[in-house]
C-alpha cells in the first residue's frame, strides 16, 4: 500500500513532523517564503489524506472540493475561522485545532499588553531609543496601577480564564461576559458574569477572548465601544474582526480612552496605518502563542490529530 500523504502548508516545529515520519506517513511541506497560493495548495495536496494548515490559510469550499482524498484538516491554531468547517463536515472531513497547549502563552502575552498599555512601555522605550531621556521627572509617562482595577473578560473560555487568574494576582476585580457561566473561573478568581453592555461600561481594562464566527463578528461595535469608561484600556489577542477597528481608532485618536493593545487586526496582515501613528496604541504581529513551548506542543498536537484520524481513531481535539 502507498504511504498516506500529509501536506503541511508551512514549516512548523520539527517535533510533529518527526512523529508523522516515524509513523510512516509521506510528509510534504510547502517551503515557499510567502503564503501558499490556493492553486498551488490544490495541486500539491490533491492526493493528500491530511492537511496541516495555518490560521492564515483560507480553506474554503473551493479548496476542500478539490481535495478528494482528504480525511482531516488539522489547523495549527486554536482559532479555526479560516476553515469552512460546515462544508468540511458535509464532506466527512474532520477539522481539528490546538486548544489548551497555547492557553498559558496567549494569556501571558495578553498580560504583557495590559501591563505595557497601563505603564506606557512603548512610549518609554521610544523615548530612551530616541535619546530623549533627560532624567527622572515627577510627571514623566504617568500610567495606571492595576491594583483594584476592574478587568472585563469577553469570553471566559480557556484563555479568558488564564488571563483572569493572572489579573487577579495583580489585585484586579474580574467581571466577564460569556455564553455560559464558568463556575471554575468564578471560584478561582471571584469573577462575576455580567451583560456585555455592563462589562463595557464598568471595566477599566477590557480583554477579548472569543472566537471569530458569524455571531461574534463585529460584536464589539461602535455602540458597545461608546460605553467604555473614559481612560479605559482595551486589549485584543483574539481576532480583529470581532471589533469595530475603525471606530476604536477614532476613539484612540481623540484620547477618549487611555490605550489599546492589539495582537490581531481586521485586515491582517495589513494594519491600518492610522493605528501606527498613535502613542496610545501597542501593536504586535499576532504572536499570542509564539513561545517555543507552545509552538512545539502545537506541532505535536496537529500531528497527533492526523495520526489518530488516519489510523481510524478519534481525533484528540476535533471542532466539528
Ligand atoms: C492564534 O491566533 C490561534 O488561533 O491559535
Ligand atoms: C481558547 O482556547 C479559549 O477557549 O479561550
PDB file of C-alpha atoms and ligand atoms in Angstrom:
ATOM      1  CA  UNK A   1       0.000   0.000   0.000  1.00  0.00           C
ATOM      2  CA  UNK A   2       1.163   3.507  -0.796  1.00  0.00           C
ATOM      3  CA  UNK A   3       2.064   5.701   2.101  1.00  0.00           C
ATOM      4  CA  UNK A   4      -0.649   8.148   3.071  1.00  0.00           C
ATOM      5  CA  UNK A   5       0.319  11.701   2.327  1.00  0.00           C
ATOM      6  CA  UNK A   6       0.232  14.564   4.796  1.00  0.00           C
ATOM      7  CA  UNK A   7       0.598  18.010   3.288  1.00  0.00           C
ATOM      8  CA  UNK A   8       1.742  20.870   5.532  1.00  0.00           C
ATOM      9  CA  UNK A   9       1.258  24.412   4.228  1.00  0.00           C
ATOM     10  CA  UNK A  10       4.319  25.786   6.025  1.00  0.00           C
ATOM     11  CA  UNK A  11       7.349  24.813   8.049  1.00  0.00           C
ATOM     12  CA  UNK A  12       6.305  24.096  11.629  1.00  0.00           C
ATOM     13  CA  UNK A  13       8.488  22.946  14.553  1.00  0.00           C
ATOM     14  CA  UNK A  14      10.027  19.557  13.765  1.00  0.00           C
ATOM     15  CA  UNK A  15       8.642  17.635  16.688  1.00  0.00           C
ATOM     16  CA  UNK A  16       5.304  16.999  14.968  1.00  0.00           C
ATOM     17  CA  UNK A  17       6.845  16.343  11.571  1.00  0.00           C
ATOM     18  CA  UNK A  18       9.127  13.717  13.121  1.00  0.00           C
ATOM     19  CA  UNK A  19       6.129  11.985  14.688  1.00  0.00           C
ATOM     20  CA  UNK A  20       4.417  11.783  11.301  1.00  0.00           C
ATOM     21  CA  UNK A  21       7.516  10.457   9.558  1.00  0.00           C
ATOM     22  CA  UNK A  22       8.052   7.874  12.292  1.00  0.00           C
ATOM     23  CA  UNK A  23       4.504   6.629  11.776  1.00  0.00           C
ATOM     24  CA  UNK A  24       5.313   6.047   8.127  1.00  0.00           C
ATOM     25  CA  UNK A  25       3.410   8.889   6.509  1.00  0.00           C
ATOM     26  CA  UNK A  26       4.682  10.664   3.455  1.00  0.00           C
ATOM     27  CA  UNK A  27       5.104  14.236   4.640  1.00  0.00           C
ATOM     28  CA  UNK A  28       5.288  17.080   2.165  1.00  0.00           C
ATOM     29  CA  UNK A  29       5.887  20.644   3.314  1.00  0.00           C
ATOM     30  CA  UNK A  30       5.405  23.870   1.410  1.00  0.00           C
ATOM     31  CA  UNK A  31       8.665  25.733   1.846  1.00  0.00           C
ATOM     32  CA  UNK A  32       7.952  28.936  -0.072  1.00  0.00           C
ATOM     33  CA  UNK A  33       8.757  32.228   1.586  1.00  0.00           C
ATOM     34  CA  UNK A  34       5.244  33.597   1.166  1.00  0.00           C
ATOM     35  CA  UNK A  35       1.876  32.084   1.929  1.00  0.00           C
ATOM     36  CA  UNK A  36       0.960  29.169  -0.333  1.00  0.00           C
ATOM     37  CA  UNK A  37      -1.495  30.177  -3.079  1.00  0.00           C
ATOM     38  CA  UNK A  38      -4.813  28.345  -3.422  1.00  0.00           C
ATOM     39  CA  UNK A  39      -3.900  26.959  -6.845  1.00  0.00           C
ATOM     40  CA  UNK A  40      -0.640  25.519  -5.624  1.00  0.00           C
ATOM     41  CA  UNK A  41      -2.247  24.120  -2.499  1.00  0.00           C
ATOM     42  CA  UNK A  42      -4.822  22.282  -4.596  1.00  0.00           C
ATOM     43  CA  UNK A  43      -2.135  20.974  -6.930  1.00  0.00           C
ATOM     44  CA  UNK A  44       0.180  19.727  -4.232  1.00  0.00           C
ATOM     45  CA  UNK A  45      -2.414  18.371  -1.805  1.00  0.00           C
ATOM     46  CA  UNK A  46      -4.793  16.712  -4.271  1.00  0.00           C
ATOM     47  CA  UNK A  47      -3.635  13.241  -3.248  1.00  0.00           C
ATOM     48  CA  UNK A  48      -3.204  14.111   0.451  1.00  0.00           C
ATOM     49  CA  UNK A  49      -5.145  12.327   3.176  1.00  0.00           C
ATOM     50  CA  UNK A  50      -4.374  15.025   5.711  1.00  0.00           C
ATOM     51  CA  UNK A  51      -3.751  18.736   5.559  1.00  0.00           C
ATOM     52  CA  UNK A  52      -1.979  20.724   8.269  1.00  0.00           C
ATOM     53  CA  UNK A  53      -2.877  24.394   7.909  1.00  0.00           C
ATOM     54  CA  UNK A  54      -2.081  27.788   9.419  1.00  0.00           C
ATOM     55  CA  UNK A  55      -4.676  30.317  10.536  1.00  0.00           C
ATOM     56  CA  UNK A  56      -3.614  32.451   7.592  1.00  0.00           C
ATOM     57  CA  UNK A  57      -4.576  29.750   5.056  1.00  0.00           C
ATOM     58  CA  UNK A  58      -8.134  30.253   3.913  1.00  0.00           C
ATOM     59  CA  UNK A  59      -9.509  26.751   3.455  1.00  0.00           C
ATOM     60  CA  UNK A  60     -12.813  27.363   1.695  1.00  0.00           C
ATOM     61  CA  UNK A  61     -15.297  25.248  -0.314  1.00  0.00           C
ATOM     62  CA  UNK A  62     -13.274  25.703  -3.483  1.00  0.00           C
ATOM     63  CA  UNK A  63     -10.141  24.204  -1.934  1.00  0.00           C
ATOM     64  CA  UNK A  64     -11.900  21.477   0.016  1.00  0.00           C
ATOM     65  CA  UNK A  65     -13.861  20.308  -3.009  1.00  0.00           C
ATOM     66  CA  UNK A  66     -10.610  19.833  -4.939  1.00  0.00           C
ATOM     67  CA  UNK A  67      -9.066  17.539  -2.336  1.00  0.00           C
ATOM     68  CA  UNK A  68     -10.936  14.248  -2.734  1.00  0.00           C
ATOM     69  CA  UNK A  69      -8.665  12.113  -0.523  1.00  0.00           C
ATOM     70  CA  UNK A  70      -8.839  14.399   2.463  1.00  0.00           C
ATOM     71  CA  UNK A  71      -9.854  12.915   5.824  1.00  0.00           C
ATOM     72  CA  UNK A  72      -8.641  15.620   8.174  1.00  0.00           C
ATOM     73  CA  UNK A  73      -7.738  19.302   8.245  1.00  0.00           C
ATOM     74  CA  UNK A  74      -5.528  19.820  11.283  1.00  0.00           C
ATOM     75  CA  UNK A  75      -5.287  23.547  11.967  1.00  0.00           C
ATOM     76  CA  UNK A  76      -2.122  24.801  13.631  1.00  0.00           C
ATOM     77  CA  UNK A  77      -4.100  27.279  15.773  1.00  0.00           C
ATOM     78  CA  UNK A  78      -6.850  27.338  18.336  1.00  0.00           C
ATOM     79  CA  UNK A  79      -8.989  29.606  16.133  1.00  0.00           C
ATOM     80  CA  UNK A  80     -10.473  27.926  13.052  1.00  0.00           C
ATOM     81  CA  UNK A  81     -12.391  30.743  11.377  1.00  0.00           C
ATOM     82  CA  UNK A  82     -10.077  30.269   8.372  1.00  0.00           C
ATOM     83  CA  UNK A  83     -11.755  26.944   7.551  1.00  0.00           C
ATOM     84  CA  UNK A  84     -15.218  26.276   6.144  1.00  0.00           C
ATOM     85  CA  UNK A  85     -15.968  23.776   8.891  1.00  0.00           C
ATOM     86  CA  UNK A  86     -19.581  23.262   7.831  1.00  0.00           C
ATOM     87  CA  UNK A  87     -18.565  22.265   4.318  1.00  0.00           C
ATOM     88  CA  UNK A  88     -15.774  20.036   5.587  1.00  0.00           C
ATOM     89  CA  UNK A  89     -18.314  18.254   7.754  1.00  0.00           C
ATOM     90  CA  UNK A  90     -20.605  17.695   4.763  1.00  0.00           C
ATOM     91  CA  UNK A  91     -17.668  16.100   3.010  1.00  0.00           C
ATOM     92  CA  UNK A  92     -16.944  13.889   6.012  1.00  0.00           C
ATOM     93  CA  UNK A  93     -13.667  15.662   6.722  1.00  0.00           C
ATOM     94  CA  UNK A  94     -12.669  16.110  10.347  1.00  0.00           C
ATOM     95  CA  UNK A  95     -11.342  19.510  11.414  1.00  0.00           C
ATOM     96  CA  UNK A  96      -9.130  19.832  14.478  1.00  0.00           C
ATOM     97  CA  UNK A  97      -7.478  22.768  16.268  1.00  0.00           C
ATOM     98  CA  UNK A  98      -4.878  23.230  19.013  1.00  0.00           C
ATOM     99  CA  UNK A  99      -6.652  24.266  22.224  1.00  0.00           C
ATOM    100  CA  UNK A 100      -5.084  24.127  25.710  1.00  0.00           C
ATOM    101  CA  UNK A 101      -1.468  23.882  24.544  1.00  0.00           C
ATOM    102  CA  UNK A 102      -1.292  27.626  23.787  1.00  0.00           C
ATOM    103  CA  UNK A 103      -3.527  28.912  26.571  1.00  0.00           C
ATOM    104  CA  UNK A 104      -0.808  29.960  29.020  1.00  0.00           C
ATOM    105  CA  UNK A 105       1.352  31.552  26.324  1.00  0.00           C
ATOM    106  CA  UNK A 106      -1.536  33.580  24.943  1.00  0.00           C
ATOM    107  CA  UNK A 107      -2.592  34.647  28.435  1.00  0.00           C
ATOM    108  CA  UNK A 108       0.998  35.724  29.171  1.00  0.00           C
ATOM    109  CA  UNK A 109       1.046  37.889  26.060  1.00  0.00           C
ATOM    110  CA  UNK A 110      -2.298  39.394  26.997  1.00  0.00           C
ATOM    111  CA  UNK A 111      -0.907  40.396  30.377  1.00  0.00           C
ATOM    112  CA  UNK A 112       2.166  41.802  28.652  1.00  0.00           C
ATOM    113  CA  UNK A 113      -0.143  44.030  26.601  1.00  0.00           C
ATOM    114  CA  UNK A 114      -2.198  45.023  29.648  1.00  0.00           C
ATOM    115  CA  UNK A 115       0.956  46.000  31.534  1.00  0.00           C
ATOM    116  CA  UNK A 116       2.528  47.684  28.528  1.00  0.00           C
ATOM    117  CA  UNK A 117      -0.599  49.773  27.935  1.00  0.00           C
ATOM    118  CA  UNK A 118      -1.042  50.626  31.616  1.00  0.00           C
ATOM    119  CA  UNK A 119       2.549  51.724  32.039  1.00  0.00           C
ATOM    120  CA  UNK A 120       3.133  53.202  28.584  1.00  0.00           C
ATOM    121  CA  UNK A 121       6.057  50.883  27.966  1.00  0.00           C
ATOM    122  CA  UNK A 122       6.222  51.589  24.231  1.00  0.00           C
ATOM    123  CA  UNK A 123       6.462  55.345  24.818  1.00  0.00           C
ATOM    124  CA  UNK A 124       9.195  54.725  27.378  1.00  0.00           C
ATOM    125  CA  UNK A 125      11.197  52.551  25.005  1.00  0.00           C
ATOM    126  CA  UNK A 126      10.763  55.111  22.270  1.00  0.00           C
ATOM    127  CA  UNK A 127      11.933  57.969  24.455  1.00  0.00           C
ATOM    128  CA  UNK A 128      15.091  56.143  25.514  1.00  0.00           C
ATOM    129  CA  UNK A 129      15.882  54.970  21.980  1.00  0.00           C
ATOM    130  CA  UNK A 130      15.459  58.471  20.646  1.00  0.00           C
ATOM    131  CA  UNK A 131      17.860  59.732  23.347  1.00  0.00           C
ATOM    132  CA  UNK A 132      15.190  61.989  24.812  1.00  0.00           C
ATOM    133  CA  UNK A 133      15.521  60.758  28.385  1.00  0.00           C
ATOM    134  CA  UNK A 134      16.694  63.744  30.401  1.00  0.00           C
ATOM    135  CA  UNK A 135      16.414  62.238  33.872  1.00  0.00           C
ATOM    136  CA  UNK A 136      13.825  61.217  36.429  1.00  0.00           C
ATOM    137  CA  UNK A 137      10.824  63.514  36.497  1.00  0.00           C
ATOM    138  CA  UNK A 138       7.708  63.595  38.678  1.00  0.00           C
ATOM    139  CA  UNK A 139       5.318  63.536  35.749  1.00  0.00           C
ATOM    140  CA  UNK A 140       7.219  61.507  33.198  1.00  0.00           C
ATOM    141  CA  UNK A 141       4.968  58.930  31.470  1.00  0.00           C
ATOM    142  CA  UNK A 142       2.383  58.522  34.177  1.00  0.00           C
ATOM    143  CA  UNK A 143       0.381  55.368  33.704  1.00  0.00           C
ATOM    144  CA  UNK A 144      -2.195  53.385  35.640  1.00  0.00           C
ATOM    145  CA  UNK A 145      -1.818  50.961  38.513  1.00  0.00           C
ATOM    146  CA  UNK A 146      -3.508  47.561  38.161  1.00  0.00           C
ATOM    147  CA  UNK A 147      -4.416  47.015  41.814  1.00  0.00           C
ATOM    148  CA  UNK A 148      -8.157  47.428  42.419  1.00  0.00           C
ATOM    149  CA  UNK A 149      -8.943  47.919  38.735  1.00  0.00           C
ATOM    150  CA  UNK A 150     -11.857  46.069  37.163  1.00  0.00           C
ATOM    151  CA  UNK A 151     -10.847  43.767  34.335  1.00  0.00           C
ATOM    152  CA  UNK A 152     -13.646  42.745  31.961  1.00  0.00           C
ATOM    153  CA  UNK A 153     -13.030  39.472  30.145  1.00  0.00           C
ATOM    154  CA  UNK A 154     -15.062  38.970  26.990  1.00  0.00           C
ATOM    155  CA  UNK A 155     -15.174  35.198  26.516  1.00  0.00           C
ATOM    156  CA  UNK A 156     -14.370  33.222  29.662  1.00  0.00           C
ATOM    157  CA  UNK A 157     -13.029  30.100  27.978  1.00  0.00           C
ATOM    158  CA  UNK A 158      -9.604  28.622  28.499  1.00  0.00           C
ATOM    159  CA  UNK A 159      -7.620  31.716  27.562  1.00  0.00           C
ATOM    160  CA  UNK A 160     -10.064  34.117  29.221  1.00  0.00           C
ATOM    161  CA  UNK A 161      -9.783  32.187  32.497  1.00  0.00           C
ATOM    162  CA  UNK A 162      -5.994  32.099  32.321  1.00  0.00           C
ATOM    163  CA  UNK A 163      -5.992  35.885  31.862  1.00  0.00           C
ATOM    164  CA  UNK A 164      -8.428  36.291  34.765  1.00  0.00           C
ATOM    165  CA  UNK A 165      -6.166  34.255  37.052  1.00  0.00           C
ATOM    166  CA  UNK A 166      -3.197  36.427  36.147  1.00  0.00           C
ATOM    167  CA  UNK A 167      -5.152  39.676  36.555  1.00  0.00           C
ATOM    168  CA  UNK A 168      -6.439  38.517  39.911  1.00  0.00           C
ATOM    169  CA  UNK A 169      -2.835  38.073  41.043  1.00  0.00           C
ATOM    170  CA  UNK A 170      -2.316  41.756  40.246  1.00  0.00           C
ATOM    171  CA  UNK A 171      -5.152  42.681  42.593  1.00  0.00           C
ATOM    172  CA  UNK A 172      -7.806  43.224  39.930  1.00  0.00           C
ATOM    173  CA  UNK A 173     -11.513  42.595  40.258  1.00  0.00           C
ATOM    174  CA  UNK A 174     -12.831  40.403  37.440  1.00  0.00           C
ATOM    175  CA  UNK A 175     -16.125  40.615  35.568  1.00  0.00           C
ATOM    176  CA  UNK A 176     -16.881  38.643  32.425  1.00  0.00           C
ATOM    177  CA  UNK A 177     -19.242  38.225  29.534  1.00  0.00           C
ATOM    178  CA  UNK A 178     -19.624  34.740  28.079  1.00  0.00           C
ATOM    179  CA  UNK A 179     -22.272  32.466  26.585  1.00  0.00           C
ATOM    180  CA  UNK A 180     -22.055  30.201  29.594  1.00  0.00           C
ATOM    181  CA  UNK A 181     -21.135  30.669  33.189  1.00  0.00           C
ATOM    182  CA  UNK A 182     -17.646  29.471  34.002  1.00  0.00           C
ATOM    183  CA  UNK A 183     -18.003  28.235  37.556  1.00  0.00           C
ATOM    184  CA  UNK A 184     -14.407  27.172  37.930  1.00  0.00           C
ATOM    185  CA  UNK A 185     -13.143  30.623  36.851  1.00  0.00           C
ATOM    186  CA  UNK A 186     -15.680  32.234  39.188  1.00  0.00           C
ATOM    187  CA  UNK A 187     -14.419  30.111  42.040  1.00  0.00           C
ATOM    188  CA  UNK A 188     -10.739  30.766  41.409  1.00  0.00           C
ATOM    189  CA  UNK A 189     -10.939  34.467  40.595  1.00  0.00           C
ATOM    190  CA  UNK A 190     -14.207  35.666  42.128  1.00  0.00           C
ATOM    191  CA  UNK A 191     -15.298  36.712  38.632  1.00  0.00           C
ATOM    192  CA  UNK A 192     -18.912  37.800  38.122  1.00  0.00           C
ATOM    193  CA  UNK A 193     -20.830  37.246  34.888  1.00  0.00           C
ATOM    194  CA  UNK A 194     -22.457  40.407  33.507  1.00  0.00           C
ATOM    195  CA  UNK A 195     -24.036  41.570  30.256  1.00  0.00           C
ATOM    196  CA  UNK A 196     -21.732  42.804  27.503  1.00  0.00           C
ATOM    197  CA  UNK A 197     -23.000  46.364  27.937  1.00  0.00           C
ATOM    198  CA  UNK A 198     -22.372  46.300  31.646  1.00  0.00           C
ATOM    199  CA  UNK A 199     -18.893  44.913  31.075  1.00  0.00           C
ATOM    200  CA  UNK A 200     -18.067  47.660  28.570  1.00  0.00           C
ATOM    201  CA  UNK A 201     -19.408  50.308  30.967  1.00  0.00           C
ATOM    202  CA  UNK A 202     -17.749  49.119  34.175  1.00  0.00           C
ATOM    203  CA  UNK A 203     -14.326  47.822  33.129  1.00  0.00           C
ATOM    204  CA  UNK A 204     -11.078  49.715  33.482  1.00  0.00           C
ATOM    205  CA  UNK A 205      -9.413  47.112  31.300  1.00  0.00           C
ATOM    206  CA  UNK A 206     -11.224  45.031  28.686  1.00  0.00           C
ATOM    207  CA  UNK A 207      -9.669  41.898  27.201  1.00  0.00           C
ATOM    208  CA  UNK A 208     -11.162  39.917  24.334  1.00  0.00           C
ATOM    209  CA  UNK A 209     -11.032  36.105  24.202  1.00  0.00           C
ATOM    210  CA  UNK A 210     -13.847  34.976  21.937  1.00  0.00           C
ATOM    211  CA  UNK A 211     -13.524  33.016  18.717  1.00  0.00           C
ATOM    212  CA  UNK A 212     -14.494  34.673  15.439  1.00  0.00           C
ATOM    213  CA  UNK A 213     -17.708  33.348  13.926  1.00  0.00           C
ATOM    214  CA  UNK A 214     -20.921  34.728  12.441  1.00  0.00           C
ATOM    215  CA  UNK A 215     -22.235  35.534  15.916  1.00  0.00           C
ATOM    216  CA  UNK A 216     -19.138  37.333  17.188  1.00  0.00           C
ATOM    217  CA  UNK A 217     -18.176  39.242  14.032  1.00  0.00           C
ATOM    218  CA  UNK A 218     -18.377  42.941  14.903  1.00  0.00           C
ATOM    219  CA  UNK A 219     -19.796  42.066  18.341  1.00  0.00           C
ATOM    220  CA  UNK A 220     -17.884  44.941  19.878  1.00  0.00           C
ATOM    221  CA  UNK A 221     -19.367  47.562  17.611  1.00  0.00           C
ATOM    222  CA  UNK A 222     -19.490  51.325  17.829  1.00  0.00           C
ATOM    223  CA  UNK A 223     -22.391  51.291  20.239  1.00  0.00           C
ATOM    224  CA  UNK A 224     -20.553  48.944  22.619  1.00  0.00           C
ATOM    225  CA  UNK A 225     -17.251  50.807  22.321  1.00  0.00           C
ATOM    226  CA  UNK A 226     -19.039  54.058  23.195  1.00  0.00           C
ATOM    227  CA  UNK A 227     -19.914  52.610  26.580  1.00  0.00           C
ATOM    228  CA  UNK A 228     -16.279  52.371  27.654  1.00  0.00           C
ATOM    229  CA  UNK A 229     -15.066  54.362  30.624  1.00  0.00           C
ATOM    230  CA  UNK A 230     -13.040  57.430  29.865  1.00  0.00           C
ATOM    231  CA  UNK A 231      -9.479  56.189  30.394  1.00  0.00           C
ATOM    232  CA  UNK A 232     -10.283  52.537  29.749  1.00  0.00           C
ATOM    233  CA  UNK A 233      -7.767  50.160  28.184  1.00  0.00           C
ATOM    234  CA  UNK A 234      -8.822  47.553  25.626  1.00  0.00           C
ATOM    235  CA  UNK A 235      -6.773  44.551  24.520  1.00  0.00           C
ATOM    236  CA  UNK A 236      -7.456  42.230  21.596  1.00  0.00           C
ATOM    237  CA  UNK A 237      -5.486  38.996  21.311  1.00  0.00           C
ATOM    238  CA  UNK A 238      -8.395  37.078  19.723  1.00  0.00           C
ATOM    239  CA  UNK A 239      -9.401  38.107  16.185  1.00  0.00           C
ATOM    240  CA  UNK A 240      -9.539  41.564  14.645  1.00  0.00           C
ATOM    241  CA  UNK A 241     -12.979  41.168  13.085  1.00  0.00           C
ATOM    242  CA  UNK A 242     -14.814  40.959  16.429  1.00  0.00           C
ATOM    243  CA  UNK A 243     -14.292  44.673  16.977  1.00  0.00           C
ATOM    244  CA  UNK A 244     -15.092  47.823  15.001  1.00  0.00           C
ATOM    245  CA  UNK A 245     -11.448  48.722  14.494  1.00  0.00           C
ATOM    246  CA  UNK A 246     -12.074  51.971  12.616  1.00  0.00           C
ATOM    247  CA  UNK A 247     -14.254  53.331  15.342  1.00  0.00           C
ATOM    248  CA  UNK A 248     -11.797  52.272  18.022  1.00  0.00           C
ATOM    249  CA  UNK A 249      -9.061  54.128  16.159  1.00  0.00           C
ATOM    250  CA  UNK A 250     -11.221  57.274  16.210  1.00  0.00           C
ATOM    251  CA  UNK A 251     -11.630  56.900  19.961  1.00  0.00           C
ATOM    252  CA  UNK A 252      -7.897  56.446  20.439  1.00  0.00           C
ATOM    253  CA  UNK A 253      -7.142  59.466  18.256  1.00  0.00           C
ATOM    254  CA  UNK A 254      -9.366  61.702  20.333  1.00  0.00           C
ATOM    255  CA  UNK A 255      -7.953  60.190  23.571  1.00  0.00           C
ATOM    256  CA  UNK A 256     -11.443  59.141  24.512  1.00  0.00           C
ATOM    257  CA  UNK A 257      -9.860  56.039  26.103  1.00  0.00           C
ATOM    258  CA  UNK A 258      -6.421  55.583  27.627  1.00  0.00           C
ATOM    259  CA  UNK A 259      -4.871  52.961  25.371  1.00  0.00           C
ATOM    260  CA  UNK A 260      -5.341  49.840  23.286  1.00  0.00           C
ATOM    261  CA  UNK A 261      -3.200  46.775  22.769  1.00  0.00           C
ATOM    262  CA  UNK A 262      -3.547  44.802  19.560  1.00  0.00           C
ATOM    263  CA  UNK A 263      -2.130  41.437  18.597  1.00  0.00           C
ATOM    264  CA  UNK A 264      -4.700  40.914  15.829  1.00  0.00           C
ATOM    265  CA  UNK A 265      -6.238  43.123  13.136  1.00  0.00           C
ATOM    266  CA  UNK A 266      -9.278  43.413  10.969  1.00  0.00           C
ATOM    267  CA  UNK A 267      -7.383  43.062   7.684  1.00  0.00           C
ATOM    268  CA  UNK A 268      -4.453  41.025   8.858  1.00  0.00           C
ATOM    269  CA  UNK A 269      -1.650  41.056   7.896  1.00  0.00           C
ATOM    270  CA  UNK A 270      -2.435  44.598   6.745  1.00  0.00           C
ATOM    271  CA  UNK A 271      -2.504  47.075   9.595  1.00  0.00           C
ATOM    272  CA  UNK A 272      -4.413  50.342   9.356  1.00  0.00           C
ATOM    273  CA  UNK A 273      -1.612  52.971   9.101  1.00  0.00           C
ATOM    274  CA  UNK A 274      -3.588  55.301  11.392  1.00  0.00           C
ATOM    275  CA  UNK A 275      -3.072  52.811  14.192  1.00  0.00           C
ATOM    276  CA  UNK A 276       0.675  53.039  13.955  1.00  0.00           C
ATOM    277  CA  UNK A 277       0.707  56.814  14.337  1.00  0.00           C
ATOM    278  CA  UNK A 278      -0.816  56.723  17.798  1.00  0.00           C
ATOM    279  CA  UNK A 279       1.153  56.898  21.066  1.00  0.00           C
ATOM    280  CA  UNK A 280      -1.622  55.175  22.971  1.00  0.00           C
ATOM    281  CA  UNK A 281      -1.514  52.038  20.818  1.00  0.00           C
ATOM    282  CA  UNK A 282       0.653  48.982  21.205  1.00  0.00           C
ATOM    283  CA  UNK A 283       0.595  46.839  18.103  1.00  0.00           C
ATOM    284  CA  UNK A 284       2.117  43.360  17.952  1.00  0.00           C
ATOM    285  CA  UNK A 285       2.375  40.964  14.985  1.00  0.00           C
ATOM    286  CA  UNK A 286      -0.029  38.199  16.100  1.00  0.00           C
ATOM    287  CA  UNK A 287       2.373  36.478  18.485  1.00  0.00           C
ATOM    288  CA  UNK A 288      -0.041  35.302  21.194  1.00  0.00           C
ATOM    289  CA  UNK A 289       1.068  31.676  21.005  1.00  0.00           C
ATOM    290  CA  UNK A 290       4.622  32.446  19.915  1.00  0.00           C
ATOM    291  CA  UNK A 291       6.673  30.710  22.577  1.00  0.00           C
ATOM    292  CA  UNK A 292       8.950  27.739  21.963  1.00  0.00           C
ATOM    293  CA  UNK A 293       6.911  25.713  24.425  1.00  0.00           C
ATOM    294  CA  UNK A 294       3.501  26.432  22.913  1.00  0.00           C
ATOM    295  CA  UNK A 295       4.610  26.098  19.297  1.00  0.00           C
ATOM    296  CA  UNK A 296       6.276  22.741  19.984  1.00  0.00           C
ATOM    297  CA  UNK A 297       3.148  21.469  21.698  1.00  0.00           C
ATOM    298  CA  UNK A 298       1.013  22.770  18.832  1.00  0.00           C
ATOM    299  CA  UNK A 299       3.224  20.903  16.378  1.00  0.00           C
ATOM    300  CA  UNK A 300       2.859  17.724  18.397  1.00  0.00           C
ATOM    301  CA  UNK A 301      -0.896  18.122  18.665  1.00  0.00           C
ATOM    302  CA  UNK A 302      -1.529  18.768  14.950  1.00  0.00           C
ATOM    303  CA  UNK A 303       0.496  15.632  14.203  1.00  0.00           C
ATOM    304  CA  UNK A 304      -1.278  13.523  16.817  1.00  0.00           C
ATOM    305  CA  UNK A 305      -4.648  14.552  15.431  1.00  0.00           C
ATOM    306  CA  UNK A 306      -3.562  13.498  11.950  1.00  0.00           C
ATOM    307  CA  UNK A 307      -2.150  10.200  13.181  1.00  0.00           C
ATOM    308  CA  UNK A 308      -5.327   9.405  15.118  1.00  0.00           C
ATOM    309  CA  UNK A 309      -7.675  10.094  12.226  1.00  0.00           C
ATOM    310  CA  UNK A 310      -5.561   8.347   9.569  1.00  0.00           C
ATOM    311  CA  UNK A 311      -5.288   5.318  11.870  1.00  0.00           C
ATOM    312  CA  UNK A 312      -9.051   5.163  12.202  1.00  0.00           C
ATOM    313  CA  UNK A 313      -9.180   6.544  15.733  1.00  0.00           C
ATOM    314  CA  UNK A 314     -10.957   9.573  17.158  1.00  0.00           C
ATOM    315  CA  UNK A 315      -9.099  12.890  16.896  1.00  0.00           C
ATOM    316  CA  UNK A 316      -7.880  14.428  20.154  1.00  0.00           C
ATOM    317  CA  UNK A 317      -9.270  17.922  19.592  1.00  0.00           C
ATOM    318  CA  UNK A 318     -11.977  17.993  16.912  1.00  0.00           C
ATOM    319  CA  UNK A 319     -14.009  21.135  16.285  1.00  0.00           C
ATOM    320  CA  UNK A 320     -16.785  19.511  14.205  1.00  0.00           C
TER     321      UNK A 320
HETATM  322  C1  LIG B   1      -3.952  32.158  17.163  1.00  0.00           C
HETATM  323  O1  LIG B   1      -4.482  33.210  16.931  1.00  0.00           O
HETATM  324  C2  LIG B   1      -4.670  30.934  17.209  1.00  0.00           C
HETATM  325  O2  LIG B   1      -5.867  30.912  16.897  1.00  0.00           O
HETATM  326  O3  LIG B   1      -4.051  29.908  17.543  1.00  0.00           O
HETATM  327  C1  LIG B   2      -9.493  29.163  23.508  1.00  0.00           C
HETATM  328  O1  LIG B   2      -8.650  28.312  23.661  1.00  0.00           O
HETATM  329  C2  LIG B   2     -10.357  29.539  24.592  1.00  0.00           C
HETATM  330  O2  LIG B   2     -11.207  28.720  24.932  1.00  0.00           O
HETATM  331  O3  LIG B   2     -10.172  30.622  25.136  1.00  0.00           O
END
